[in-house]
PDB file of C-alpha atoms and ligand atoms in Angstrom:
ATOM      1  CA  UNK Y   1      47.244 -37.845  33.831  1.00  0.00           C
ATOM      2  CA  UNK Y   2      48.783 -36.346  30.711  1.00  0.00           C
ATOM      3  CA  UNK Y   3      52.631 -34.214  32.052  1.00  0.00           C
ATOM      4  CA  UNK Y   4      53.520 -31.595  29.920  1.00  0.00           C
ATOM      5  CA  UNK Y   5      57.272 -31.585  28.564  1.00  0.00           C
ATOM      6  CA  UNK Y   6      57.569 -27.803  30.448  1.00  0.00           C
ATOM      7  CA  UNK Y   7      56.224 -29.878  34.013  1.00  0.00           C
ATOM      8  CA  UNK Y   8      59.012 -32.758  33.301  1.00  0.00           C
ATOM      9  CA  UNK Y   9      61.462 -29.511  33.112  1.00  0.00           C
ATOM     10  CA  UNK Y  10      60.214 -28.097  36.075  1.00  0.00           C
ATOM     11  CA  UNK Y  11      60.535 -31.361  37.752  1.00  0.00           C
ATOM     12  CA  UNK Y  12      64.376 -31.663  37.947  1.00  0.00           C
ATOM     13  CA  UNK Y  13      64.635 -27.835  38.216  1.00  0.00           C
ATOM     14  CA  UNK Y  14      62.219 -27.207  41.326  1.00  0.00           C
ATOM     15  CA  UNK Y  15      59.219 -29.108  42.831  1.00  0.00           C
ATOM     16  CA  UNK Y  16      57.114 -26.416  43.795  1.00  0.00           C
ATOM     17  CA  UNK Y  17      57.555 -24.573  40.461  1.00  0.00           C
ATOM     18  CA  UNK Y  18      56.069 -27.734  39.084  1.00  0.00           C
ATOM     19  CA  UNK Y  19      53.394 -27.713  41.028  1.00  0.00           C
ATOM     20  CA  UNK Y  20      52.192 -23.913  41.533  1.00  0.00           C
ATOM     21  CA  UNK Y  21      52.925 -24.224  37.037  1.00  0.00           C
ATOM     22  CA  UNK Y  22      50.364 -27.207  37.435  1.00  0.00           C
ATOM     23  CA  UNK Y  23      47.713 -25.126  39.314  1.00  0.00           C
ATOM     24  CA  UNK Y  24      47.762 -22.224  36.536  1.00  0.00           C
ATOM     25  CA  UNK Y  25      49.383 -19.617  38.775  1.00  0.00           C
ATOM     26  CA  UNK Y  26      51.968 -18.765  36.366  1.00  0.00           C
ATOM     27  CA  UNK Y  27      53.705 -15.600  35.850  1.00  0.00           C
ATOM     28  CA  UNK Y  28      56.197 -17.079  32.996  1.00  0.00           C
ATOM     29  CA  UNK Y  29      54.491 -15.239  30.097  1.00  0.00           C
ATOM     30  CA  UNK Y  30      55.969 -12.115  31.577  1.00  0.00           C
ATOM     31  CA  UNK Y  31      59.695 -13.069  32.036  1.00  0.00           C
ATOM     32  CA  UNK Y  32      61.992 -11.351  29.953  1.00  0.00           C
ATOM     33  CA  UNK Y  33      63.765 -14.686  29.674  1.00  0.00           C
ATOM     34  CA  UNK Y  34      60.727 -16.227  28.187  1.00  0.00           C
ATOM     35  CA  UNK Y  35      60.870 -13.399  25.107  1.00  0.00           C
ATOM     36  CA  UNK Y  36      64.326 -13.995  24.684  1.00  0.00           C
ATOM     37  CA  UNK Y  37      64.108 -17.645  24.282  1.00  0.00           C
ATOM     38  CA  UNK Y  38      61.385 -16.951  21.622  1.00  0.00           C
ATOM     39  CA  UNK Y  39      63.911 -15.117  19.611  1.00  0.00           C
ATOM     40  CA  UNK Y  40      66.051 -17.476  19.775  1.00  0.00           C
ATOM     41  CA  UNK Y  41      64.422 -20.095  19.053  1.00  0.00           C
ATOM     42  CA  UNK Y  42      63.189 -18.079  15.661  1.00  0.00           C
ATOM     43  CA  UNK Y  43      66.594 -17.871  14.347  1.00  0.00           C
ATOM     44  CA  UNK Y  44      67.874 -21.086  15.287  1.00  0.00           C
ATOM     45  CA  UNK Y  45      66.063 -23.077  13.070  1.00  0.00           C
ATOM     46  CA  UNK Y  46      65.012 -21.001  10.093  1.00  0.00           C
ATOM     47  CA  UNK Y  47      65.495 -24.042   7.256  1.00  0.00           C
ATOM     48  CA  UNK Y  48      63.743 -26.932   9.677  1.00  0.00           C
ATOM     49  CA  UNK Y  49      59.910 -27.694  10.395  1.00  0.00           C
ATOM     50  CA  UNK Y  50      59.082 -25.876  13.719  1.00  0.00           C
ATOM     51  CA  UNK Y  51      57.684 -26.461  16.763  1.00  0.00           C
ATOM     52  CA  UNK Y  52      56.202 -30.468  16.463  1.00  0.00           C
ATOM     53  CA  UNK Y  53      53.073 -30.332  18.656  1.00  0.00           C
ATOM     54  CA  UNK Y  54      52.305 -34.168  20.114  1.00  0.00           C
ATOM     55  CA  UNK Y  55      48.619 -33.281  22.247  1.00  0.00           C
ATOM     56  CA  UNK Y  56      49.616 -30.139  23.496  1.00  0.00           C
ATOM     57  CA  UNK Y  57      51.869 -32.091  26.075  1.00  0.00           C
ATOM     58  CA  UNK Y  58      54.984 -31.123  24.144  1.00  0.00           C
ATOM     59  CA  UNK Y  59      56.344 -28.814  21.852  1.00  0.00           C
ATOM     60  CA  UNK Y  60      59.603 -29.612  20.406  1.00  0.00           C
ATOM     61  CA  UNK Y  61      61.549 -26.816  18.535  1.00  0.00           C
ATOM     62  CA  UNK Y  62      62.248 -28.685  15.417  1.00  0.00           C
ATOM     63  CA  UNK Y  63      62.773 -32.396  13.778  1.00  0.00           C
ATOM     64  CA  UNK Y  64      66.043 -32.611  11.739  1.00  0.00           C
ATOM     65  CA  UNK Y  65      66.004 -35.822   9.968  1.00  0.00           C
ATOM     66  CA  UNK Y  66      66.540 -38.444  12.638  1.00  0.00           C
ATOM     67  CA  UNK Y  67      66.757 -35.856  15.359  1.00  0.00           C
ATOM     68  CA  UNK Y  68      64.225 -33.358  17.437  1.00  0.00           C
ATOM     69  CA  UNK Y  69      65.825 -30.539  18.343  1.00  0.00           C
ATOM     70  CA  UNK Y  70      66.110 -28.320  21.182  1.00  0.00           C
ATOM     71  CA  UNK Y  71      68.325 -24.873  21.681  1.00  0.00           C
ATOM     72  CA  UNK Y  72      68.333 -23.250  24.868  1.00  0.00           C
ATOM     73  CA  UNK Y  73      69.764 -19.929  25.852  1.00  0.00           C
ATOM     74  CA  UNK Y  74      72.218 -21.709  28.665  1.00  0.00           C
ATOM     75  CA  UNK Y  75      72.885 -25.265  30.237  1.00  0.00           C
ATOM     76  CA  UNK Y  76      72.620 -24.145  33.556  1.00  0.00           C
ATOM     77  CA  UNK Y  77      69.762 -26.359  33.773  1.00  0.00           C
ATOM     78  CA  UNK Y  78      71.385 -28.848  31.109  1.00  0.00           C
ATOM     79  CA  UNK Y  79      69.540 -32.112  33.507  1.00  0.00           C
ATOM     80  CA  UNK Y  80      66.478 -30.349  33.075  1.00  0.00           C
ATOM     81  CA  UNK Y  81      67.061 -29.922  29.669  1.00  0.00           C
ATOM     82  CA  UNK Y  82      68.134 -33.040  29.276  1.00  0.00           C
ATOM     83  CA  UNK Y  83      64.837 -34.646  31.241  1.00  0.00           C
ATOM     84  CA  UNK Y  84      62.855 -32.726  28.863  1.00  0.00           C
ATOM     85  CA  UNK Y  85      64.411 -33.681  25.401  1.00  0.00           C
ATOM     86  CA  UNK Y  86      64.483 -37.501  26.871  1.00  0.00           C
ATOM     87  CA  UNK Y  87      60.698 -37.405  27.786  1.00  0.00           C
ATOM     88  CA  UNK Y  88      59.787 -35.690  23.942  1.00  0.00           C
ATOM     89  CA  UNK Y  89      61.491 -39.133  22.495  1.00  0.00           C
ATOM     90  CA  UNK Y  90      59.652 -40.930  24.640  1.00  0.00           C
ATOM     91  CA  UNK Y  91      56.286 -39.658  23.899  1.00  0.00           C
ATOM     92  CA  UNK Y  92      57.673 -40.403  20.032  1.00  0.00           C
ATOM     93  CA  UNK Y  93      58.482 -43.686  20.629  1.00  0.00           C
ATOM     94  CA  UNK Y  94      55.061 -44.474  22.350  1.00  0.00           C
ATOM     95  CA  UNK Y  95      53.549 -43.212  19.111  1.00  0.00           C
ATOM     96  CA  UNK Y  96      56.074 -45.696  16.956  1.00  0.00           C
ATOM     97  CA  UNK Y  97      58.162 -42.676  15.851  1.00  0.00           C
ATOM     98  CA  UNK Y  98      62.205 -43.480  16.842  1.00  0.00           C
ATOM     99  CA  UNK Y  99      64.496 -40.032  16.894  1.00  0.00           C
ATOM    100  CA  UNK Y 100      67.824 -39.421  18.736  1.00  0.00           C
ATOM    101  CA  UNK Y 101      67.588 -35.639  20.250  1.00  0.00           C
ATOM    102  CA  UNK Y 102      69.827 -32.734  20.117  1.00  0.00           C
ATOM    103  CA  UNK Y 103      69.968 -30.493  22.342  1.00  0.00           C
ATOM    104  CA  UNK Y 104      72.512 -27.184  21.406  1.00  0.00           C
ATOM    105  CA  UNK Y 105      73.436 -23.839  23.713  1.00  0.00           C
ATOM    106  CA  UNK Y 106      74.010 -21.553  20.520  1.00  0.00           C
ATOM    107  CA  UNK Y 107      75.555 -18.770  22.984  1.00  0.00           C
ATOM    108  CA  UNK Y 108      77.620 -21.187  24.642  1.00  0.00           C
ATOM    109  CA  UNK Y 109      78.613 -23.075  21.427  1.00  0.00           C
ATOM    110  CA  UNK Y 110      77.503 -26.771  23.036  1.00  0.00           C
ATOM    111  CA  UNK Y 111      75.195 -29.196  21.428  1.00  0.00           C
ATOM    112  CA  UNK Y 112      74.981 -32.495  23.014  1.00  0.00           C
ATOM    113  CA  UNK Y 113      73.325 -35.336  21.523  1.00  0.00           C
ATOM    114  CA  UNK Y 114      70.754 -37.327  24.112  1.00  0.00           C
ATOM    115  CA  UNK Y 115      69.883 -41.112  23.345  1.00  0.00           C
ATOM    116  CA  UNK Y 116      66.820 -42.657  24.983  1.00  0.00           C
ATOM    117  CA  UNK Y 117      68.126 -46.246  25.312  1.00  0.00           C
ATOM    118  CA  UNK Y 118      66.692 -48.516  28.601  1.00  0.00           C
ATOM    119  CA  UNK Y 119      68.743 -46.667  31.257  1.00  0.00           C
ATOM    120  CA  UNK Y 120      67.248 -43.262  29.891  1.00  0.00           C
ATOM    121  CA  UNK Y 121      63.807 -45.094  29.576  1.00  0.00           C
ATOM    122  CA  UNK Y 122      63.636 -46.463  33.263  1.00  0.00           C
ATOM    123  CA  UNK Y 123      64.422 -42.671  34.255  1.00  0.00           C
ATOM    124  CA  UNK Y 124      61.202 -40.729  32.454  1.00  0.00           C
ATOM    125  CA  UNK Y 125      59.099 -43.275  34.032  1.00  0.00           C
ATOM    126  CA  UNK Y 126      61.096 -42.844  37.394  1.00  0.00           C
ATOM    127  CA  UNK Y 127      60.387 -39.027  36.940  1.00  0.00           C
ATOM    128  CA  UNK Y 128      56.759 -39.603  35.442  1.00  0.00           C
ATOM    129  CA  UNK Y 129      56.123 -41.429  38.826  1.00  0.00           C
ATOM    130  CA  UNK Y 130      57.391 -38.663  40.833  1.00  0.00           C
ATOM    131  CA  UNK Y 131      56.144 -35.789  38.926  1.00  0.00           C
ATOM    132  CA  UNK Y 132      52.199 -37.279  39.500  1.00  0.00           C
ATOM    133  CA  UNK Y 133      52.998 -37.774  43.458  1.00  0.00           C
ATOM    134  CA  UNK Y 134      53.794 -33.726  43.706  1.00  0.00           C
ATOM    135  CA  UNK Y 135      51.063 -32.826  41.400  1.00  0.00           C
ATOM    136  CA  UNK Y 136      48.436 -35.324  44.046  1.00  0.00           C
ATOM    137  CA  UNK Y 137      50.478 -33.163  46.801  1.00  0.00           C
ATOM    138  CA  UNK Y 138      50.135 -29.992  48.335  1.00  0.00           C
ATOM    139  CA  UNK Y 139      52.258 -27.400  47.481  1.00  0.00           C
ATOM    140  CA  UNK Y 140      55.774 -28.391  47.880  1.00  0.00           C
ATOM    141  CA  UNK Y 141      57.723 -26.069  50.829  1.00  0.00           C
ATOM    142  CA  UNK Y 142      60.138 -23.337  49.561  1.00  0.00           C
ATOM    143  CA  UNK Y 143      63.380 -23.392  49.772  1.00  0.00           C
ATOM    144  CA  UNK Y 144      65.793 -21.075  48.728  1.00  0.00           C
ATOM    145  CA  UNK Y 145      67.813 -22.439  45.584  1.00  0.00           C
ATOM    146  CA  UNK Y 146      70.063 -21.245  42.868  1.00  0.00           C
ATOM    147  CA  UNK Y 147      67.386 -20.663  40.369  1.00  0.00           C
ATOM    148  CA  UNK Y 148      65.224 -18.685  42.434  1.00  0.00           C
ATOM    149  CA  UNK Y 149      66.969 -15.773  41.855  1.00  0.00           C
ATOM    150  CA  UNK Y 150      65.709 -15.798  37.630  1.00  0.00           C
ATOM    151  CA  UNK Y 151      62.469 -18.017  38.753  1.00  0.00           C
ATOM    152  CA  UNK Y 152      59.273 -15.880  37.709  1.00  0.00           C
ATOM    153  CA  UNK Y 153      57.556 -17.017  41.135  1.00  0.00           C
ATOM    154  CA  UNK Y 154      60.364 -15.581  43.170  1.00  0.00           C
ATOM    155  CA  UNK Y 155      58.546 -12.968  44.501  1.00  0.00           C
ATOM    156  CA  UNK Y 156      55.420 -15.276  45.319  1.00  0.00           C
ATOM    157  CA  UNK Y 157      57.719 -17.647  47.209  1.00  0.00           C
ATOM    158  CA  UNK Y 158      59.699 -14.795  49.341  1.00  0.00           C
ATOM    159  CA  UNK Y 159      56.229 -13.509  50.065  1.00  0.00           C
ATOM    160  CA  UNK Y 160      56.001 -16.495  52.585  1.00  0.00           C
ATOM    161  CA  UNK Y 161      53.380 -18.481  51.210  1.00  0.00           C
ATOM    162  CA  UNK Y 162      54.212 -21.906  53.495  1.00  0.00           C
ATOM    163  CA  UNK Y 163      54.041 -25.607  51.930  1.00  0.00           C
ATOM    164  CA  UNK Y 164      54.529 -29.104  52.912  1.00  0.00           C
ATOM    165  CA  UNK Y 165      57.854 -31.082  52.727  1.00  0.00           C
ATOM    166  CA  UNK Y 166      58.047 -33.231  50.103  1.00  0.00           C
TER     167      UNK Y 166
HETATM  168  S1  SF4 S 201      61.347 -19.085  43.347  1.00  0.00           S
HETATM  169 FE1  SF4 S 201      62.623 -20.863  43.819  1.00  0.00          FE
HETATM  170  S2  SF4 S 201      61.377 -22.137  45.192  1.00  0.00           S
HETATM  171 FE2  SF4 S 201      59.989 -20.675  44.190  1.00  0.00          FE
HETATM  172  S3  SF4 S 201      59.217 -21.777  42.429  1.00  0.00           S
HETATM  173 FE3  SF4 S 201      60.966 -20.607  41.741  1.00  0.00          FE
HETATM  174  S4  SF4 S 201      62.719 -21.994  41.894  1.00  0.00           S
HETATM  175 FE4  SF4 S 201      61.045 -22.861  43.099  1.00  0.00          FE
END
């Protein structure tokens, strides 16, 4: 099964988003937070190569040197983040390419740098694993978290659609 770097995202941030993203019911496109990560990402890297394409699973914003990049608007979802960026290196690394990531909050001032040593390893495959058992699942019961109040399927899940634990 090929996992897109957005599922691995969606992952640590909310099962069923993963897994109503997987099935193509997707309302992202139309969040305003969507556009406004677009222009961001436009004018953060204006001197670097953009948006490195490895089969359509992920997109990173930019390699610098011996780093991909990533900038997002805010690290309220910094493991996500994180998660993501680590997964990107390791999709690199099983193609023989070795980078280190970055992974800056321009609006917040914050770039962290994220290593995929054998800890960091051991946890995409950890996530890998769990990501395929949701997407073999049914859809994944809703429950009310933080995020759901800036999630783009907020008004699907408030509309009662049930689920299974998970
Ligand atoms: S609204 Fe909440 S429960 Fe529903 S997909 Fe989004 S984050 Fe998950």
């Amino acid at each position: 099964m090929s996992i897109r770097g957005i599922e691995m995202h969606y992952y640590a941030v909310c099962k069923r988003k993963l897994w109503l993203f997987n099935r193509g019911i997707g309302f992202e496109q139309q969040h305003d937070r969507v556009e406004e990560g677009k222009v961001l990402h436009e004018h953060a890297y204006g001197r670097l190569d953009k948006e490195i394409n490895i089969d359509d699973m992920a997109v990173m914003d930019a390699v610098d040197g011996e780093y991909v990049r990533e900038v997002k608007i805010s690290s309220k979802m910094e493991h996500a983040d994180r998660l993501q960026l680590l997964y990107y290196l390791y999709l690199l690394k099983e193609r023989g390419v070795e980078k280190k990531g970055l992974l800056s909050y321009p609006k917040e001032k914050k770039t962290t740098e994220i290593v995929l040593g054998l800890d960091e390893n051991m946890e995409v495959l950890k996530a890998l694993d769990g990501v395929q058992k949701i997407l073999e699942g049914n859809l994944p019961r809703y429950r009310k978290l933080k995020v759901c109040a800036k999630c783009a399927y907020r008004d699907f899940c408030e509309s009662g659609e049930g689920g299974d634990d998970v």
